[in-house]
Amino acid sequence: MKFSNTYIGLGEHFFQRVLPQKVPAPQLLLWNVELANSLFIANKWQSDAQLLSQYFSGNNLPNGAESIALAYSGHQFGHFNPQLGDGRAHLLGEVLDKSNIRRDVQLKGSGQTAFSRRGDGKCALAPALREYIMSEALYALGVPTSRCLAVVSTGEKINRGLAKAGAVVTRVAASHIRVGTFQYFAARGDLLSLKKLLNYSIERHFPQLNNEKSSDEQRLLSFLEKVMAKQIILIIEWLRVGFIHGVMNTDNTAICGETIDFGPCAMMGDYDENAVFSSIDEYGRYAFSNQGKIAQWNMARLADCLLPLLIGFIKDTTKENDNDENDSEQALEQQALTKIEELIHQYTTKFDEAYYVMYANKIGMNESCSVSKTLVDGLLAIMQKQSLDYTHTFHQLTQSLTDSEQAEQLKSVLGGWYATWLSALKQVDVKPKQNTIQIAQALMAKNNPVVIPRNHHVEAILTRCEEAIATDVQQLSPFDTINSIVGEFLRVLHSPYHELDGTEKYQDAPADGNSCYQTFCGT
Ligand code: AMP
Ligand code: MG
């Protein structure tokens, strides 16, 4: 693994140098071979579980790693907290992957830092495994996400009300720069650091903006526009597969547009636009269909941070041009505000457009038009009213195009909607001799998963893992034990658009449609 540490170049304000806390008996439980290969982790390492457990528990730092905890702030459920930061995570450094993308490698659950506040810096086994399973599932579904390289049990008991086994999960992400990282410096009025962070983020995530001969002002606005575009893709993808993040605070919103911080996330069972599973989300702020609006709100918070920089850039240009001496300070500030607000307002139109294209694809139509929009709205209304299972309904719709039994069943559930949809599909304009139904079905098969990480299966597997680790006193081969429990589920989840032997076992909807399911942040 060839580490570099470009984030450290930003300076001491951005992080605390701190080593992971040593743990008594690290044992490797899960190892992501595919991800490891993409990071060029040598086979010699990969076949040495002992070595991996030392490195990915934080007991030993690999060569070139320089452990730091990042500083950030964040709006949590709408309330600003100026001092958050990595309270239980250590960034080891960055590694270039096979696609030449710089990836952060970060330990989570690896002990206290200056940002721990009252927390113990630890992570329990179940949430660590959960993050691994959920992120792999999202990755295979095609949703932008951070991924997990390893889960290592620490041999410690940690206090989560009850004594729980401790673990460290290694997370790999395009970066850990959050909206909250910008907020950290904006809240402190530290414009110099804010500018450094902006330049670093552009260089790392949108280097093409540096190639264009654009002004600082234009670069900043393009940056915001691009971050927003990535958020739109992210949320649309969550909606497509029925993912509810559960805690879309600004500190959990990555600039790179990947899903991070899986805490209380869940998958939707019965379609309900108001679905919320997190025990702490009392008012449904982060409900399924609110996610788009919340991402816009989070982008507006990023815009707040960029505003003082933009004002500065506009003033500089005005001075250089020396032609608008009459422009008052206030007028320049208003100019900056107008420009940034315009971008934030564009979000709504762009999001709605992407939303209807995504759902049009799910019902076999290529683009959104008035017909597909009406069909989408109509279908979702029926699904809401009848509490139909989200994944199952779309999958059945796909199958029904070539399976008369499924078609009959759906006709009785969806009534007139089904016939209207079918005739709309047949009218789609395609090249002569092409079969419209076949084309529609292929499009639907790519967009409607046959299997998702259903909450009840995830929970059952996590409980079995916890029990196995707790009762296996000798801990002879926890790696084999955990992989024998999780392995088949992961294999199935890695193929979410194709049924394999074993897929059927994980397709069933929960008996209560998840009406009683609750997730917790106590990770
Ligand atoms: P999260 O809910 O995981 O997004 O975390 C929100 C904030 O709480 C972040 O600053 C975390 O680093 C911090 N945090 C969460 N759990 C712990 C813990 N067990 N120990 C220390 N800090 C924590
Ligand atoms: Mg977080």
Coordinates of C-alpha atoms and ligand atoms in Angstrom, one line a residue:
M1 CA 0.0 0.0 0.0
K2 CA 1.5 3.2 -1.1
F3 CA 0.3 6.0 1.2
S4 CA 0.4 9.7 0.6
N5 CA -0.9 12.3 3.0
T6 CA -2.0 15.4 0.9
Y7 CA -4.6 16.4 3.5
I8 CA -1.8 17.0 6.0
G9 CA -0.5 19.6 3.6
L10 CA -3.5 21.8 4.5
G11 CA -2.0 22.6 7.9
E12 CA -2.5 21.9 11.5
H13 CA -5.8 23.7 11.7
F14 CA -7.4 21.0 9.8
F15 CA -6.7 18.0 12.0
Q16 CA -5.2 16.6 15.1
R17 CA -2.2 14.3 14.9
V18 CA -3.2 11.3 17.0
L19 CA -2.5 7.6 17.0
P20 CA -5.1 4.9 17.1
Q21 CA -5.5 3.4 20.5
K22 CA -3.9 -0.1 20.9
V23 CA -6.3 -3.0 21.4
P24 CA -5.7 -6.3 23.2
A25 CA -6.5 -9.0 20.8
P26 CA -7.3 -7.9 17.2
Q27 CA -8.7 -10.6 14.9
L28 CA -9.6 -10.1 11.3
L29 CA -13.3 -10.8 10.6
L30 CA -14.0 -9.5 7.2
W31 CA -11.6 -8.6 4.4
N32 CA -12.7 -7.0 1.0
V33 CA -10.4 -8.7 -1.5
E34 CA -11.8 -6.9 -4.5
L35 CA -11.4 -3.5 -2.9
A36 CA -7.9 -4.5 -1.6
N37 CA -6.9 -5.5 -5.1
S38 CA -8.1 -2.2 -6.5
L39 CA -5.9 -0.4 -3.9
F40 CA -2.9 -2.5 -5.0
I41 CA -2.6 -4.2 -1.6
A42 CA 0.1 -6.9 -2.0
N43 CA -0.9 -10.6 -2.0
K44 CA 1.8 -11.1 0.6
W45 CA -0.2 -8.8 3.0
Q46 CA -3.6 -10.2 2.0
S47 CA -2.6 -13.8 2.9
D48 CA -1.4 -12.7 6.3
A49 CA -4.5 -12.3 8.5
Q50 CA -2.3 -11.6 11.5
L51 CA -0.6 -8.7 9.8
L52 CA -3.9 -7.3 8.5
S53 CA -5.5 -7.5 12.0
Q54 CA -2.6 -5.4 13.4
Y55 CA -2.7 -2.8 10.7
F56 CA -6.5 -2.5 10.5
S57 CA -7.1 -2.4 14.2
G58 CA -4.6 0.5 14.4
N59 CA -2.2 -1.5 16.6
N60 CA 0.5 -1.0 14.0
L61 CA 0.7 1.7 11.3
P62 CA 1.6 0.6 7.8
N63 CA 4.6 2.3 6.3
G64 CA 3.8 5.8 5.0
A65 CA 0.6 6.2 7.1
E66 CA 0.3 9.3 9.2
S67 CA -2.6 9.0 11.5
I68 CA -4.8 12.1 11.9
A69 CA -8.3 13.0 13.1
L70 CA -10.1 15.5 11.0
A71 CA -11.8 18.7 12.3
Y72 CA -15.3 19.5 11.2
S73 CA -18.6 21.1 12.4
G74 CA -22.1 20.3 11.4
H75 CA -25.8 21.0 11.5
Q76 CA -27.3 18.0 13.4
F77 CA -31.1 17.8 12.8
G78 CA -31.0 21.5 11.9
H79 CA -28.9 22.7 14.9
F80 CA -25.4 23.9 14.4
N81 CA -22.6 22.3 16.4
P82 CA -19.4 24.2 15.8
Q83 CA -17.2 21.4 17.2
L84 CA -17.6 17.9 16.0
G85 CA -14.7 16.2 14.1
D86 CA -13.5 12.6 14.0
G87 CA -14.2 11.5 17.6
R88 CA -13.5 7.9 16.9
A89 CA -11.8 7.8 13.5
H90 CA -8.2 8.0 12.3
L91 CA -7.3 8.8 8.8
L92 CA -4.2 6.7 7.9
G93 CA -3.6 8.4 4.6
E94 CA -4.5 8.3 0.9
V95 CA -3.9 5.6 -1.7
L96 CA -4.3 5.9 -5.5
D97 CA -6.6 3.1 -6.7
K98 CA -6.6 1.3 -10.1
S99 CA -8.6 4.1 -11.7
N100 CA -6.0 6.6 -10.4
I101 CA -8.6 8.0 -7.9
R102 CA -7.2 9.1 -4.6
R103 CA -8.9 7.3 -1.8
D104 CA -8.8 8.0 1.9
V105 CA -8.2 5.0 4.1
Q106 CA -9.7 5.6 7.5
L107 CA -10.1 3.5 10.7
K108 CA -13.3 3.9 12.6
G109 CA -13.8 2.8 16.2
S110 CA -10.0 3.2 16.7
G111 CA -10.0 5.2 19.9
Q112 CA -10.4 8.7 21.3
T113 CA -9.2 11.9 19.8
A114 CA -9.4 15.6 20.6
F115 CA -12.8 15.6 19.0
S116 CA -14.3 12.7 21.1
R117 CA -16.3 15.0 23.5
R118 CA -17.9 12.5 25.8
G119 CA -17.6 9.5 23.5
D120 CA -15.3 6.5 24.1
G121 CA -13.9 6.5 20.6
K122 CA -15.0 3.0 20.0
C123 CA -17.4 1.1 17.7
A124 CA -19.4 -2.0 18.5
L125 CA -19.1 -5.1 16.3
A126 CA -22.7 -5.1 14.9
P127 CA -22.5 -1.5 13.5
A128 CA -19.1 -2.2 12.1
L129 CA -20.4 -5.3 10.2
R130 CA -23.5 -3.4 9.3
E131 CA -21.5 -0.6 7.6
Y132 CA -19.6 -3.3 5.7
I133 CA -22.7 -5.1 4.5
M134 CA -24.7 -1.9 3.7
S135 CA -21.9 -0.2 1.8
E136 CA -21.1 -3.3 -0.3
A137 CA -24.8 -3.7 -1.1
L138 CA -25.1 0.0 -2.2
Y139 CA -21.9 -0.3 -4.2
A140 CA -23.2 -3.4 -6.1
L141 CA -26.5 -1.6 -6.6
G142 CA -24.6 1.2 -8.4
V143 CA -25.1 3.8 -5.7
P144 CA -22.1 6.2 -5.0
T145 CA -20.7 5.1 -1.7
S146 CA -17.7 4.7 0.5
R147 CA -16.7 1.1 1.0
C148 CA -15.2 -1.0 3.8
L149 CA -11.9 -2.8 3.4
A150 CA -11.9 -4.7 6.7
V151 CA -13.6 -5.3 10.0
V152 CA -11.4 -6.4 12.9
S153 CA -12.6 -7.4 16.3
T154 CA -10.6 -5.8 19.1
G155 CA -11.0 -8.3 21.9
E156 CA -12.4 -5.5 24.1
K157 CA -15.8 -5.2 25.6
I158 CA -17.3 -1.7 25.2
N159 CA -20.2 -0.2 27.0
R160 CA -23.4 0.3 24.9
G161 CA -25.9 -0.1 27.7
L162 CA -24.9 -3.7 27.7
A163 CA -21.3 -4.9 27.3
K164 CA -20.7 -5.4 23.5
A165 CA -17.7 -6.7 21.5
G166 CA -15.6 -3.9 20.1
A167 CA -14.5 -3.6 16.5
V168 CA -12.6 -1.4 14.1
V169 CA -14.0 -0.9 10.6
T170 CA -11.7 0.4 7.8
R171 CA -13.5 2.8 5.5
V172 CA -12.3 3.8 2.0
A173 CA -13.8 7.0 0.5
A174 CA -13.0 9.4 -2.3
S175 CA -12.4 11.8 0.6
H176 CA -13.8 12.7 4.0
I177 CA -14.3 16.4 3.3
R178 CA -17.8 17.2 4.5
V179 CA -20.1 20.2 4.2
G180 CA -19.3 20.4 7.9
T181 CA -15.6 20.8 7.1
F182 CA -16.4 24.0 5.3
Q183 CA -18.7 25.0 8.2
Y184 CA -15.8 24.5 10.7
F185 CA -13.7 27.3 9.1
A186 CA -16.6 29.5 8.2
A187 CA -17.9 29.5 11.8
R188 CA -14.5 30.6 12.9
G189 CA -14.3 33.4 10.3
D190 CA -11.1 31.7 9.0
L191 CA -11.3 32.7 5.4
L192 CA -7.7 31.7 4.7
S193 CA -8.3 28.1 5.6
L194 CA -11.7 28.2 3.8
K195 CA -9.9 29.2 0.6
K196 CA -7.3 26.5 1.1
L197 CA -10.1 23.9 1.6
L198 CA -11.9 25.1 -1.5
N199 CA -8.7 24.9 -3.6
Y200 CA -7.9 21.4 -2.2
S201 CA -11.4 20.2 -2.8
I202 CA -11.4 21.4 -6.4
E203 CA -7.9 19.9 -7.0
R204 CA -9.0 16.6 -5.6
H205 CA -12.5 16.2 -6.9
F206 CA -13.0 18.6 -9.8
P207 CA -9.5 19.2 -11.2
Q208 CA -11.0 20.0 -14.6
L209 CA -12.1 23.3 -13.1
N210 CA -8.4 24.2 -12.8
N211 CA -7.8 23.6 -16.4
E212 CA -10.4 26.1 -17.5
K213 CA -9.3 29.7 -17.7
S214 CA -11.9 30.9 -15.3
S215 CA -11.9 33.5 -12.7
D216 CA -11.8 32.7 -9.0
E217 CA -15.5 33.7 -8.9
Q218 CA -16.4 31.3 -11.7
R219 CA -14.4 28.5 -10.2
L220 CA -16.2 28.8 -6.9
L221 CA -19.6 28.9 -8.5
S222 CA -18.7 25.9 -10.7
F223 CA -17.5 24.0 -7.6
L224 CA -20.8 24.6 -5.8
E225 CA -22.7 23.6 -8.9
K226 CA -20.7 20.4 -9.3
V227 CA -21.1 19.4 -5.6
M228 CA -24.8 20.0 -6.0
A229 CA -25.0 17.8 -9.1
K230 CA -23.2 15.0 -7.2
Q231 CA -25.7 15.3 -4.3
I232 CA -28.6 15.1 -6.8
I233 CA -27.2 11.9 -8.3
L234 CA -26.6 10.5 -4.8
I235 CA -30.1 11.1 -3.5
I236 CA -31.8 10.0 -6.7
E237 CA -29.9 6.7 -6.5
W238 CA -30.9 6.3 -2.8
L239 CA -34.5 6.8 -3.9
R240 CA -34.2 4.4 -6.8
V241 CA -33.2 1.5 -4.5
G242 CA -35.3 2.6 -1.4
F243 CA -32.4 3.7 0.8
I244 CA -33.1 5.9 3.8
H245 CA -29.8 7.4 5.2
G246 CA -31.4 8.4 8.4
V247 CA -29.0 11.1 9.6
M248 CA -28.4 13.5 6.7
N249 CA -26.6 16.1 8.9
T250 CA -24.2 18.4 7.2
D251 CA -21.3 16.6 8.9
N252 CA -22.5 13.4 7.2
T253 CA -22.6 15.0 3.7
A254 CA -19.5 14.3 1.8
I255 CA -18.4 16.8 -0.9
C256 CA -17.4 13.9 -3.1
G257 CA -21.0 12.8 -3.3
E258 CA -20.5 9.3 -1.7
T259 CA -22.7 7.8 0.9
I260 CA -20.9 8.0 4.3
D261 CA -21.8 7.3 7.9
F262 CA -24.2 4.5 7.7
G263 CA -25.4 4.8 11.4
P264 CA -29.2 4.4 11.4
C265 CA -29.7 3.8 7.7
A266 CA -32.4 1.4 6.5
M267 CA -34.1 0.0 3.4
M268 CA -37.7 0.7 2.6
G269 CA -40.1 -2.2 2.8
D270 CA -43.6 -1.1 2.0
Y271 CA -43.6 2.0 0.0
D272 CA -44.3 5.0 2.2
E273 CA -43.0 8.4 1.3
N274 CA -42.9 9.3 5.0
A275 CA -40.9 6.2 6.0
V276 CA -38.5 6.9 8.9
F277 CA -36.7 4.2 10.9
S278 CA -34.2 6.1 13.0
S279 CA -35.2 6.3 16.7
I280 CA -33.8 9.8 17.0
D281 CA -35.6 11.3 14.0
E282 CA -38.7 12.2 15.9
Y283 CA -40.1 14.6 13.4
G284 CA -39.3 12.7 10.2
R285 CA -36.8 15.3 9.0
Y286 CA -34.9 12.6 7.2
A287 CA -37.9 10.7 5.9
F288 CA -37.6 8.8 2.6
S289 CA -39.1 11.5 0.4
N290 CA -37.6 14.4 2.3
Q291 CA -34.1 13.4 1.4
G292 CA -34.0 15.5 -1.8
K293 CA -35.1 18.7 0.0
I294 CA -32.7 18.0 2.9
A295 CA -29.8 17.7 0.4
Q296 CA -30.8 21.1 -1.0
W297 CA -30.8 22.5 2.5
N298 CA -27.4 21.0 3.1
M299 CA -26.1 22.6 -0.1
A300 CA -27.5 25.9 1.0
R301 CA -25.3 25.5 4.2
L302 CA -22.3 24.9 1.9
A303 CA -23.3 28.0 0.0
D304 CA -23.4 30.0 3.2
C305 CA -19.8 29.1 3.9
L306 CA -18.7 30.0 0.3
L307 CA -20.4 33.3 0.3
P308 CA -17.7 35.4 2.2
L309 CA -15.1 34.0 -0.3
L310 CA -17.3 34.8 -3.2
I311 CA -17.8 38.4 -1.9
G312 CA -14.0 38.6 -1.6
F313 CA -13.4 37.4 -5.2
I314 CA -16.0 39.8 -6.6
K315 CA -14.4 42.7 -4.7
D316 CA -11.0 41.7 -6.0
T317 CA -12.2 41.7 -9.6
T318 CA -13.9 45.0 -9.1
K319 CA -10.8 46.5 -7.8
E320 CA -8.7 45.1 -10.6
N321 CA -11.0 46.4 -13.2
D322 CA -11.2 49.7 -11.4
N323 CA -14.3 50.6 -13.3
D324 CA -17.0 50.2 -10.8
E325 CA -15.9 52.5 -8.0
N326 CA -19.4 53.4 -7.4
D327 CA -20.3 49.9 -6.4
S328 CA -20.9 50.0 -2.7
E329 CA -19.8 47.2 -0.4
Q330 CA -23.4 46.3 0.1
A331 CA -24.1 46.1 -3.7
L332 CA -21.2 43.8 -4.2
E333 CA -22.4 41.6 -1.3
Q334 CA -25.9 41.5 -2.8
Q335 CA -24.4 40.6 -6.2
A336 CA -22.6 37.6 -4.6
L337 CA -25.7 36.5 -2.7
T338 CA -27.9 36.7 -5.9
K339 CA -25.4 34.5 -7.8
I340 CA -25.2 31.9 -5.1
E341 CA -29.0 31.9 -4.5
E342 CA -29.6 31.4 -8.2
L343 CA -27.6 28.2 -8.1
I344 CA -29.3 26.9 -5.0
H345 CA -32.7 27.6 -6.6
Q346 CA -31.7 25.7 -9.7
Y347 CA -31.4 22.6 -7.5
T348 CA -35.2 22.1 -7.4
T349 CA -35.7 21.9 -11.2
K350 CA -32.6 19.7 -11.7
F351 CA -33.6 17.4 -8.9
D352 CA -37.2 17.1 -10.2
E353 CA -36.0 16.3 -13.7
A354 CA -33.6 13.6 -12.4
Y355 CA -36.4 12.2 -10.2
Y356 CA -38.8 11.7 -13.1
V357 CA -36.1 10.3 -15.4
M358 CA -35.1 7.8 -12.7
Y359 CA -38.7 6.7 -12.1
A360 CA -39.4 6.6 -15.9
N361 CA -36.5 4.2 -16.2
K362 CA -38.0 2.1 -13.4
I363 CA -41.2 1.7 -15.4
G364 CA -39.3 1.0 -18.7
M365 CA -39.5 4.5 -20.2
N366 CA -36.4 6.3 -21.5
E367 CA -37.1 9.8 -20.5
S368 CA -39.5 11.9 -18.5
C369 CA -42.4 13.3 -20.4
S370 CA -45.9 14.2 -19.4
V371 CA -47.1 10.6 -19.9
S372 CA -44.4 9.0 -17.9
K373 CA -44.7 11.6 -15.2
T374 CA -48.4 10.9 -14.8
L375 CA -47.7 7.2 -14.8
V376 CA -45.0 7.5 -12.1
D377 CA -47.2 9.7 -9.9
G378 CA -50.1 7.3 -10.3
L379 CA -48.1 4.2 -9.5
L380 CA -46.5 5.7 -6.4
A381 CA -49.9 6.9 -5.2
I382 CA -51.3 3.4 -5.5
M383 CA -48.2 1.9 -3.8
Q384 CA -48.6 4.4 -1.0
K385 CA -52.3 3.7 -0.5
Q386 CA -52.0 0.0 -0.6
S387 CA -48.6 -0.2 1.2
L388 CA -47.1 -2.2 -1.6
D389 CA -43.5 -3.5 -1.1
Y390 CA -41.2 -1.1 -3.0
T391 CA -38.6 -3.6 -4.3
H392 CA -41.0 -6.4 -5.0
T393 CA -43.5 -4.3 -6.9
F394 CA -41.0 -2.9 -9.4
H395 CA -39.3 -6.3 -9.8
Q396 CA -42.7 -7.8 -10.5
L397 CA -43.5 -5.1 -12.9
T398 CA -40.3 -6.0 -14.8
Q399 CA -41.1 -9.7 -14.8
S400 CA -44.7 -9.1 -15.8
L401 CA -43.7 -8.1 -19.3
T402 CA -42.8 -11.7 -20.1
D403 CA -44.6 -13.6 -17.4
S404 CA -48.4 -13.7 -17.7
E405 CA -48.9 -15.0 -14.2
Q406 CA -47.1 -12.0 -12.7
A407 CA -49.0 -9.7 -15.1
E408 CA -52.4 -11.1 -14.0
Q409 CA -51.5 -10.6 -10.3
L410 CA -50.4 -7.0 -10.9
K411 CA -53.5 -6.2 -12.9
S412 CA -55.6 -7.1 -10.0
V413 CA -53.5 -5.0 -7.6
L414 CA -52.8 -2.0 -9.8
G415 CA -56.2 -1.9 -11.6
G416 CA -56.5 0.4 -14.6
W417 CA -53.0 1.7 -14.1
Y418 CA -51.5 -1.5 -15.5
A419 CA -53.3 -1.4 -18.9
T420 CA -52.6 2.3 -19.3
W421 CA -48.9 1.7 -18.6
L422 CA -48.7 -1.2 -21.0
S423 CA -50.3 0.7 -23.9
A424 CA -48.0 3.6 -23.2
L425 CA -45.0 1.3 -23.4
K426 CA -46.2 -0.1 -26.8
Q427 CA -46.5 3.4 -28.2
V428 CA -42.9 4.3 -27.4
D429 CA -41.2 5.4 -30.6
V430 CA -38.4 3.0 -31.5
K431 CA -36.5 2.0 -34.6
P432 CA -38.4 -0.3 -36.9
K433 CA -38.2 -4.0 -36.0
Q434 CA -37.2 -3.3 -32.4
N435 CA -39.4 -4.9 -29.8
T436 CA -40.6 -2.1 -27.5
I437 CA -41.4 -4.5 -24.7
Q438 CA -38.0 -6.1 -24.8
I439 CA -36.3 -2.7 -24.7
A440 CA -38.5 -1.6 -21.8
Q441 CA -37.8 -4.8 -19.9
A442 CA -34.0 -4.5 -20.3
L443 CA -34.1 -0.9 -19.0
M444 CA -36.3 -2.0 -16.0
A445 CA -34.0 -4.9 -15.2
K446 CA -31.1 -2.5 -14.9
N447 CA -33.0 -0.2 -12.6
N448 CA -35.1 -2.5 -10.4
P449 CA -33.1 -4.7 -8.1
V450 CA -34.2 -8.3 -7.5
V451 CA -32.7 -8.2 -4.0
I452 CA -31.7 -5.5 -1.5
P453 CA -30.2 -5.7 2.0
R454 CA -33.6 -6.1 3.7
N455 CA -33.6 -4.8 7.3
H456 CA -34.8 -8.1 8.8
H457 CA -32.1 -10.1 7.1
V458 CA -29.4 -7.7 8.0
E459 CA -30.5 -7.7 11.7
A460 CA -30.8 -11.5 11.8
I461 CA -27.3 -11.8 10.4
L462 CA -25.8 -9.3 12.8
T463 CA -27.4 -11.0 15.8
R464 CA -26.0 -14.3 14.7
C465 CA -22.5 -12.7 14.3
E466 CA -22.7 -11.1 17.8
E467 CA -23.8 -14.4 19.3
A468 CA -21.1 -16.4 17.5
I469 CA -18.4 -14.0 18.7
A470 CA -19.7 -13.9 22.2
T471 CA -20.0 -17.7 22.6
D472 CA -16.9 -18.7 20.7
V473 CA -14.7 -18.4 23.8
Q474 CA -11.6 -19.9 22.3
Q475 CA -11.9 -17.6 19.2
L476 CA -10.0 -20.1 17.1
S477 CA -11.2 -18.9 13.8
P478 CA -13.6 -16.0 14.1
F479 CA -12.8 -15.1 10.4
D480 CA -14.3 -18.4 9.3
T481 CA -17.2 -18.1 11.7
I482 CA -18.2 -14.6 10.6
N483 CA -17.7 -15.4 6.9
S484 CA -19.8 -18.5 7.2
I485 CA -22.7 -16.3 8.5
V486 CA -22.2 -13.3 6.3
G487 CA -20.7 -14.9 3.1
E488 CA -23.8 -16.1 1.3
F489 CA -25.7 -12.8 2.0
L490 CA -22.8 -10.8 0.6
R491 CA -22.5 -13.0 -2.4
V492 CA -26.2 -12.5 -3.2
L493 CA -26.0 -8.7 -2.5
H494 CA -23.1 -8.4 -4.9
S495 CA -25.5 -9.5 -7.7
P496 CA -28.5 -7.3 -7.0
Y497 CA -29.9 -7.4 -10.6
H498 CA -29.6 -11.1 -11.2
E499 CA -31.1 -14.0 -9.4
L500 CA -28.5 -16.5 -8.2
D501 CA -28.9 -19.7 -6.3
G502 CA -29.6 -18.4 -2.9
T503 CA -31.1 -15.0 -3.9
E504 CA -34.6 -16.2 -3.1
K505 CA -33.7 -16.7 0.5
Y506 CA -33.2 -13.0 0.9
Q507 CA -36.0 -11.6 -1.3
D508 CA -38.9 -11.9 1.1
A509 CA -40.5 -8.8 2.5
P510 CA -40.7 -8.5 6.3
A511 CA -43.9 -9.9 7.8
D512 CA -44.9 -6.5 9.1
G513 CA -43.7 -4.5 6.1
N514 CA -41.1 -3.0 8.6
S515 CA -43.8 -1.1 10.5
C516 CA -42.0 -1.8 13.8
Y517 CA -38.4 -1.6 12.6
Q518 CA -36.2 0.9 14.4
T519 CA -32.6 1.8 13.9
F520 CA -30.3 3.4 16.4
C521 CA -27.4 5.8 16.3
G522 CA -25.6 4.2 19.3
T523 CA -22.8 3.1 17.2
Ligands
AMP1 P1 -22.0 10.1 13.7 O1 -23.3 10.0 14.4 O2 -21.3 8.8 13.7 O3 -22.1 10.8 12.4 O4 -21.1 11.0 14.7 C1 -21.4 12.3 15.0 C2 -20.2 12.9 15.8 O5 -20.1 12.1 17.1 C3 -18.9 12.8 15.1 O6 -18.1 13.9 15.5 C4 -18.3 11.5 15.7 O7 -16.9 11.5 15.6 C5 -18.8 11.5 17.1 N1 -19.0 10.2 17.7 C6 -19.9 9.3 17.5 N2 -19.7 8.2 18.2 C7 -18.6 8.4 19.0 C8 -17.9 7.7 20.0 N3 -18.3 6.4 20.3 N4 -16.8 8.2 20.5 C9 -16.4 9.5 20.2 N5 -17.1 10.2 19.3 C10 -18.1 9.7 18.7
MG2 MG -20.8 11.3 11.1

